[in-house]
Amino acid sequence: MTHPDFPTPESENNPLRVVVADDNPVVRAGLTALLSGREDITVVAEAADGREAYEAARHHRPDVVLLDVQMPGVDGIAALPYLVDLAPVMMLTYSRESETVEEALRRGANGYLVHGEFTAAELVEAVRGLNKGRPHFTATAAEALLTQLRRTADSHPHTEPPAPTPNKATPLSQMQPSVGQSSGRAKFQLSTREAEIMDLIASGMTNHQIAATCFISEKTVKNHINRIFAKLHSTTRAQATATWLGVT
């Protein structure tokens, strides 16, 4: 039995390798000191902008990248599509606008933490969880995402969806709900939570991301999805999304 105060052989031999990208040297130093103080985590590089973050990730092949949004030169949002091909990326920033949160997720971010909304211990657990495929969102980020999804749906409550283009599939991540949530709920008899989850499915989110956004377990997400599929008479996410968006 391994004593909890001592590192396991796995943590000794394979600490999580992290790149910290933030244009503020004080923030970078603080994050590096915090994470490097853990026996199972090591910061392999720091970066002051998106370009440096990409070069560091390409050179060090980290397990996790912590990325600020607003940086001079190449910012975090611009660097995201390149970084996510190299490692999971967690946004760690003061930027809390719903459009920014949504764009970060569209470009591949696996989590979004807003400074001031998490403790040091929660940050460490978020880094460990991200390496295991568990996304993390602080409260403002999750609320901003849901607000943006609802705003997108409500801004086109009576707009007919475009006809599908033959032989050209539209990625789920690019599809936006064109049915207002209230009307969709009434039509398909979905609960408020089910409608929220269906909006997230239509936006292209995985079960992991939905669970983190709604602060529920992945098992609960699956239970909701089963009920949603039954009400929408669908067997796949694509079918459910098409029905929800009114393109069937």
mmCIF file of C-alpha atoms in Angstrom, residues 26-197:
data_model
loop_
_atom_site.group_PDB
_atom_site.id
_atom_site.type_symbol
_atom_site.label_atom_id
_atom_site.label_comp_id
_atom_site.label_asym_id
_atom_site.label_seq_id
_atom_site.Cartn_x
_atom_site.Cartn_y
_atom_site.Cartn_z
ATOM 1 C CA VAL A 26 4.517 37.693 -12.144
ATOM 2 C CA VAL A 27 1.605 35.396 -13.044
ATOM 3 C CA ARG A 28 3.947 33.007 -14.867
ATOM 4 C CA ALA A 29 6.325 32.873 -11.938
ATOM 5 C CA GLY A 30 3.492 32.271 -9.487
ATOM 6 C CA LEU A 31 1.972 29.466 -11.534
ATOM 7 C CA THR A 32 5.368 27.867 -12.075
ATOM 8 C CA ALA A 33 6.186 27.981 -8.359
ATOM 9 C CA LEU A 34 2.781 26.580 -7.440
ATOM 10 C CA LEU A 35 2.845 23.699 -9.907
ATOM 11 C CA SER A 36 6.517 22.877 -9.548
ATOM 12 C CA GLY A 37 5.974 22.456 -5.825
ATOM 13 C CA ARG A 38 4.010 19.262 -6.531
ATOM 14 C CA GLU A 39 5.928 16.021 -6.780
ATOM 15 C CA ASP A 40 3.880 14.762 -9.716
ATOM 16 C CA ILE A 41 4.005 17.978 -11.819
ATOM 17 C CA THR A 42 6.875 19.822 -13.463
ATOM 18 C CA VAL A 43 6.798 23.041 -15.498
ATOM 19 C CA VAL A 44 9.042 22.371 -18.488
ATOM 20 C CA ALA A 45 8.763 25.838 -20.069
ATOM 21 C CA GLU A 46 7.249 29.293 -19.774
ATOM 22 C CA ALA A 47 6.023 31.481 -22.633
ATOM 23 C CA ALA A 48 5.045 35.135 -22.964
ATOM 24 C CA ASP A 49 2.806 34.809 -26.025
ATOM 25 C CA GLY A 50 1.133 32.269 -28.291
ATOM 26 C CA ARG A 51 4.110 31.867 -30.609
ATOM 27 C CA GLU A 52 6.465 31.093 -27.729
ATOM 28 C CA ALA A 53 3.879 28.685 -26.308
ATOM 29 C CA TYR A 54 3.710 26.815 -29.614
ATOM 30 C CA GLU A 55 7.502 26.591 -29.897
ATOM 31 C CA ALA A 56 7.757 25.397 -26.290
ATOM 32 C CA ALA A 57 5.032 22.789 -26.782
ATOM 33 C CA ARG A 58 6.595 21.555 -30.009
ATOM 34 C CA HIS A 59 9.995 21.228 -28.335
ATOM 35 C CA HIS A 60 8.960 19.792 -24.953
ATOM 36 C CA ARG A 61 5.809 17.832 -25.889
ATOM 37 C CA PRO A 62 4.042 18.631 -22.582
ATOM 38 C CA ASP A 63 1.062 16.816 -21.115
ATOM 39 C CA VAL A 64 -0.828 20.081 -20.465
ATOM 40 C CA VAL A 65 -0.581 23.684 -21.677
ATOM 41 C CA LEU A 66 -1.924 26.509 -19.486
ATOM 42 C CA LEU A 67 -2.743 29.370 -21.845
ATOM 43 C CA ASP A 68 -3.738 32.981 -21.282
ATOM 44 C CA VAL A 69 -6.178 34.602 -23.729
ATOM 45 C CA GLN A 70 -4.958 38.180 -24.072
ATOM 46 C CA MET A 71 -1.259 38.361 -24.928
ATOM 47 C CA PRO A 72 0.707 40.686 -27.245
ATOM 48 C CA GLY A 73 1.683 39.384 -30.653
ATOM 49 C CA VAL A 74 0.026 35.999 -31.105
ATOM 50 C CA ASP A 75 -2.696 35.742 -28.461
ATOM 51 C CA GLY A 76 -4.049 32.580 -26.892
ATOM 52 C CA ILE A 77 -7.111 32.252 -29.117
ATOM 53 C CA ALA A 78 -5.009 32.536 -32.278
ATOM 54 C CA ALA A 79 -2.506 29.960 -31.010
ATOM 55 C CA LEU A 80 -5.113 27.428 -29.874
ATOM 56 C CA PRO A 81 -5.626 25.483 -33.142
ATOM 57 C CA TYR A 82 -1.881 24.865 -33.336
ATOM 58 C CA LEU A 83 -1.395 23.998 -29.668
ATOM 59 C CA VAL A 84 -4.248 21.498 -29.386
ATOM 60 C CA ASP A 85 -2.517 19.315 -31.959
ATOM 61 C CA LEU A 86 0.396 19.000 -29.531
ATOM 62 C CA ALA A 87 -1.223 18.809 -26.075
ATOM 63 C CA PRO A 88 -4.460 19.394 -24.143
ATOM 64 C CA VAL A 89 -4.923 23.110 -23.486
ATOM 65 C CA MET A 90 -6.468 24.752 -20.439
ATOM 66 C CA MET A 91 -7.305 28.456 -20.744
ATOM 67 C CA LEU A 92 -6.177 30.235 -17.575
ATOM 68 C CA THR A 93 -7.140 33.872 -17.868
ATOM 69 C CA TYR A 94 -8.953 36.964 -16.623
ATOM 70 C CA SER A 95 -11.080 37.046 -19.798
ATOM 71 C CA ARG A 96 -14.625 35.954 -18.979
ATOM 72 C CA GLU A 97 -16.687 37.179 -21.951
ATOM 73 C CA SER A 98 -19.087 34.530 -23.234
ATOM 74 C CA GLU A 99 -17.934 34.986 -26.846
ATOM 75 C CA THR A 100 -14.327 34.360 -25.794
ATOM 76 C CA VAL A 101 -15.236 31.239 -23.835
ATOM 77 C CA GLU A 102 -17.229 29.870 -26.763
ATOM 78 C CA GLU A 103 -14.487 30.628 -29.289
ATOM 79 C CA ALA A 104 -11.859 28.968 -27.093
ATOM 80 C CA LEU A 105 -13.942 25.793 -26.938
ATOM 81 C CA ARG A 106 -14.585 25.876 -30.684
ATOM 82 C CA ARG A 107 -10.854 26.057 -31.275
ATOM 83 C CA GLY A 108 -10.178 23.037 -29.118
ATOM 84 C CA ALA A 109 -9.605 24.188 -25.528
ATOM 85 C CA ASN A 110 -10.237 21.428 -22.994
ATOM 86 C CA GLY A 111 -11.071 23.745 -20.119
ATOM 87 C CA TYR A 112 -11.467 27.368 -19.086
ATOM 88 C CA LEU A 113 -10.464 28.757 -15.672
ATOM 89 C CA VAL A 114 -11.031 32.390 -14.727
ATOM 90 C CA HIS A 115 -8.539 33.879 -12.266
ATOM 91 C CA GLY A 116 -10.041 34.517 -8.857
ATOM 92 C CA GLU A 117 -12.529 31.653 -9.101
ATOM 93 C CA PHE A 118 -10.336 28.749 -8.068
ATOM 94 C CA THR A 119 -7.969 27.826 -5.280
ATOM 95 C CA ALA A 120 -4.416 26.592 -5.691
ATOM 96 C CA ALA A 121 -5.564 23.058 -4.894
ATOM 97 C CA GLU A 122 -8.357 23.260 -7.462
ATOM 98 C CA LEU A 123 -5.909 24.410 -10.132
ATOM 99 C CA VAL A 124 -3.615 21.478 -9.401
ATOM 100 C CA GLU A 125 -6.519 19.043 -9.596
ATOM 101 C CA ALA A 126 -7.681 20.646 -12.850
ATOM 102 C CA VAL A 127 -4.232 20.086 -14.376
ATOM 103 C CA ARG A 128 -4.205 16.470 -13.215
ATOM 104 C CA GLY A 129 -7.755 15.935 -14.457
ATOM 105 C CA LEU A 130 -7.081 17.489 -17.848
ATOM 106 C CA ASN A 131 -4.267 15.016 -18.401
ATOM 107 C CA LYS A 132 -6.823 12.257 -17.819
ATOM 108 C CA GLY A 133 -9.306 13.725 -20.276
ATOM 109 C CA ARG A 134 -11.514 15.559 -17.766
ATOM 110 C CA PRO A 135 -12.224 19.190 -18.788
ATOM 111 C CA HIS A 136 -12.662 21.852 -16.125
ATOM 112 C CA PHE A 137 -14.570 25.140 -16.104
ATOM 113 C CA THR A 138 -14.952 27.718 -13.365
ATOM 114 C CA ALA A 139 -18.418 29.081 -12.654
ATOM 115 C CA THR A 140 -18.173 32.259 -14.746
ATOM 116 C CA ALA A 141 -16.878 30.361 -17.776
ATOM 117 C CA ALA A 142 -19.638 27.770 -17.577
ATOM 118 C CA GLU A 143 -22.305 30.453 -17.133
ATOM 119 C CA ALA A 144 -20.880 32.507 -19.997
ATOM 120 C CA LEU A 145 -21.003 29.531 -22.314
ATOM 121 C CA LEU A 146 -24.611 28.726 -21.498
ATOM 122 C CA THR A 147 -25.566 32.400 -21.833
ATOM 123 C CA GLN A 148 -23.974 32.575 -25.270
ATOM 124 C CA LEU A 149 -25.723 29.403 -26.427
ATOM 125 C CA ARG A 150 -29.088 30.714 -25.255
ATOM 126 C CA ARG A 151 -28.470 34.111 -26.852
ATOM 127 C CA THR A 152 -27.648 32.436 -30.156
ATOM 128 C CA ALA A 153 -30.816 30.346 -29.984
ATOM 129 C CA ASP A 154 -33.068 33.211 -28.926
ATOM 130 C CA SER A 155 -31.709 35.595 -31.569
ATOM 131 C CA HIS A 156 -33.192 33.420 -34.345
ATOM 132 C CA PRO A 157 -36.404 32.007 -32.871
ATOM 133 C CA HIS A 158 -38.351 32.153 -36.126
ATOM 134 C CA THR A 159 -35.625 31.657 -38.690
ATOM 135 C CA GLU A 160 -35.981 28.649 -40.929
ATOM 136 C CA PRO A 161 -32.790 26.571 -40.991
ATOM 137 C CA PRO A 162 -30.964 26.372 -44.315
ATOM 138 C CA ALA A 163 -31.431 23.264 -46.407
ATOM 139 C CA PRO A 164 -28.550 20.806 -46.093
ATOM 140 C CA THR A 165 -25.994 21.081 -48.884
ATOM 141 C CA PRO A 166 -25.806 17.806 -50.847
ATOM 142 C CA ASN A 167 -22.660 15.761 -50.312
ATOM 143 C CA LYS A 168 -21.291 18.243 -47.802
ATOM 144 C CA ALA A 169 -21.690 17.493 -44.125
ATOM 145 C CA THR A 170 -21.679 20.372 -41.683
ATOM 146 C CA PRO A 171 -19.537 19.715 -38.569
ATOM 147 C CA LEU A 172 -21.580 19.729 -35.394
ATOM 148 C CA SER A 173 -19.243 22.298 -33.886
ATOM 149 C CA GLN A 174 -20.333 24.772 -36.579
ATOM 150 C CA MET A 175 -24.052 24.238 -36.164
ATOM 151 C CA GLN A 176 -25.967 26.726 -34.047
ATOM 152 C CA PRO A 177 -29.383 26.141 -32.507
ATOM 153 C CA SER A 178 -31.972 27.852 -34.692
ATOM 154 C CA VAL A 179 -34.895 26.819 -32.525
ATOM 155 C CA GLY A 180 -35.516 28.945 -29.444
ATOM 156 C CA GLN A 181 -34.979 26.922 -26.306
ATOM 157 C CA SER A 182 -38.457 27.622 -24.965
ATOM 158 C CA SER A 183 -40.155 26.570 -28.197
ATOM 159 C CA GLY A 184 -37.899 23.520 -28.468
ATOM 160 C CA ARG A 185 -38.753 22.510 -24.927
ATOM 161 C CA ALA A 186 -42.469 22.815 -25.617
ATOM 162 C CA LYS A 187 -42.286 20.939 -28.892
ATOM 163 C CA PHE A 188 -40.276 17.999 -27.598
ATOM 164 C CA GLN A 189 -41.378 18.175 -23.933
ATOM 165 C CA LEU A 190 -37.812 18.536 -22.670
ATOM 166 C CA SER A 191 -37.080 19.745 -19.167
ATOM 167 C CA THR A 192 -35.015 22.899 -18.663
ATOM 168 C CA ARG A 193 -31.898 20.831 -17.966
ATOM 169 C CA GLU A 194 -32.539 18.571 -20.963
ATOM 170 C CA ALA A 195 -32.914 21.606 -23.225
ATOM 171 C CA GLU A 196 -29.624 23.019 -21.921
ATOM 172 C CA ILE A 197 -27.861 19.736 -22.567
#
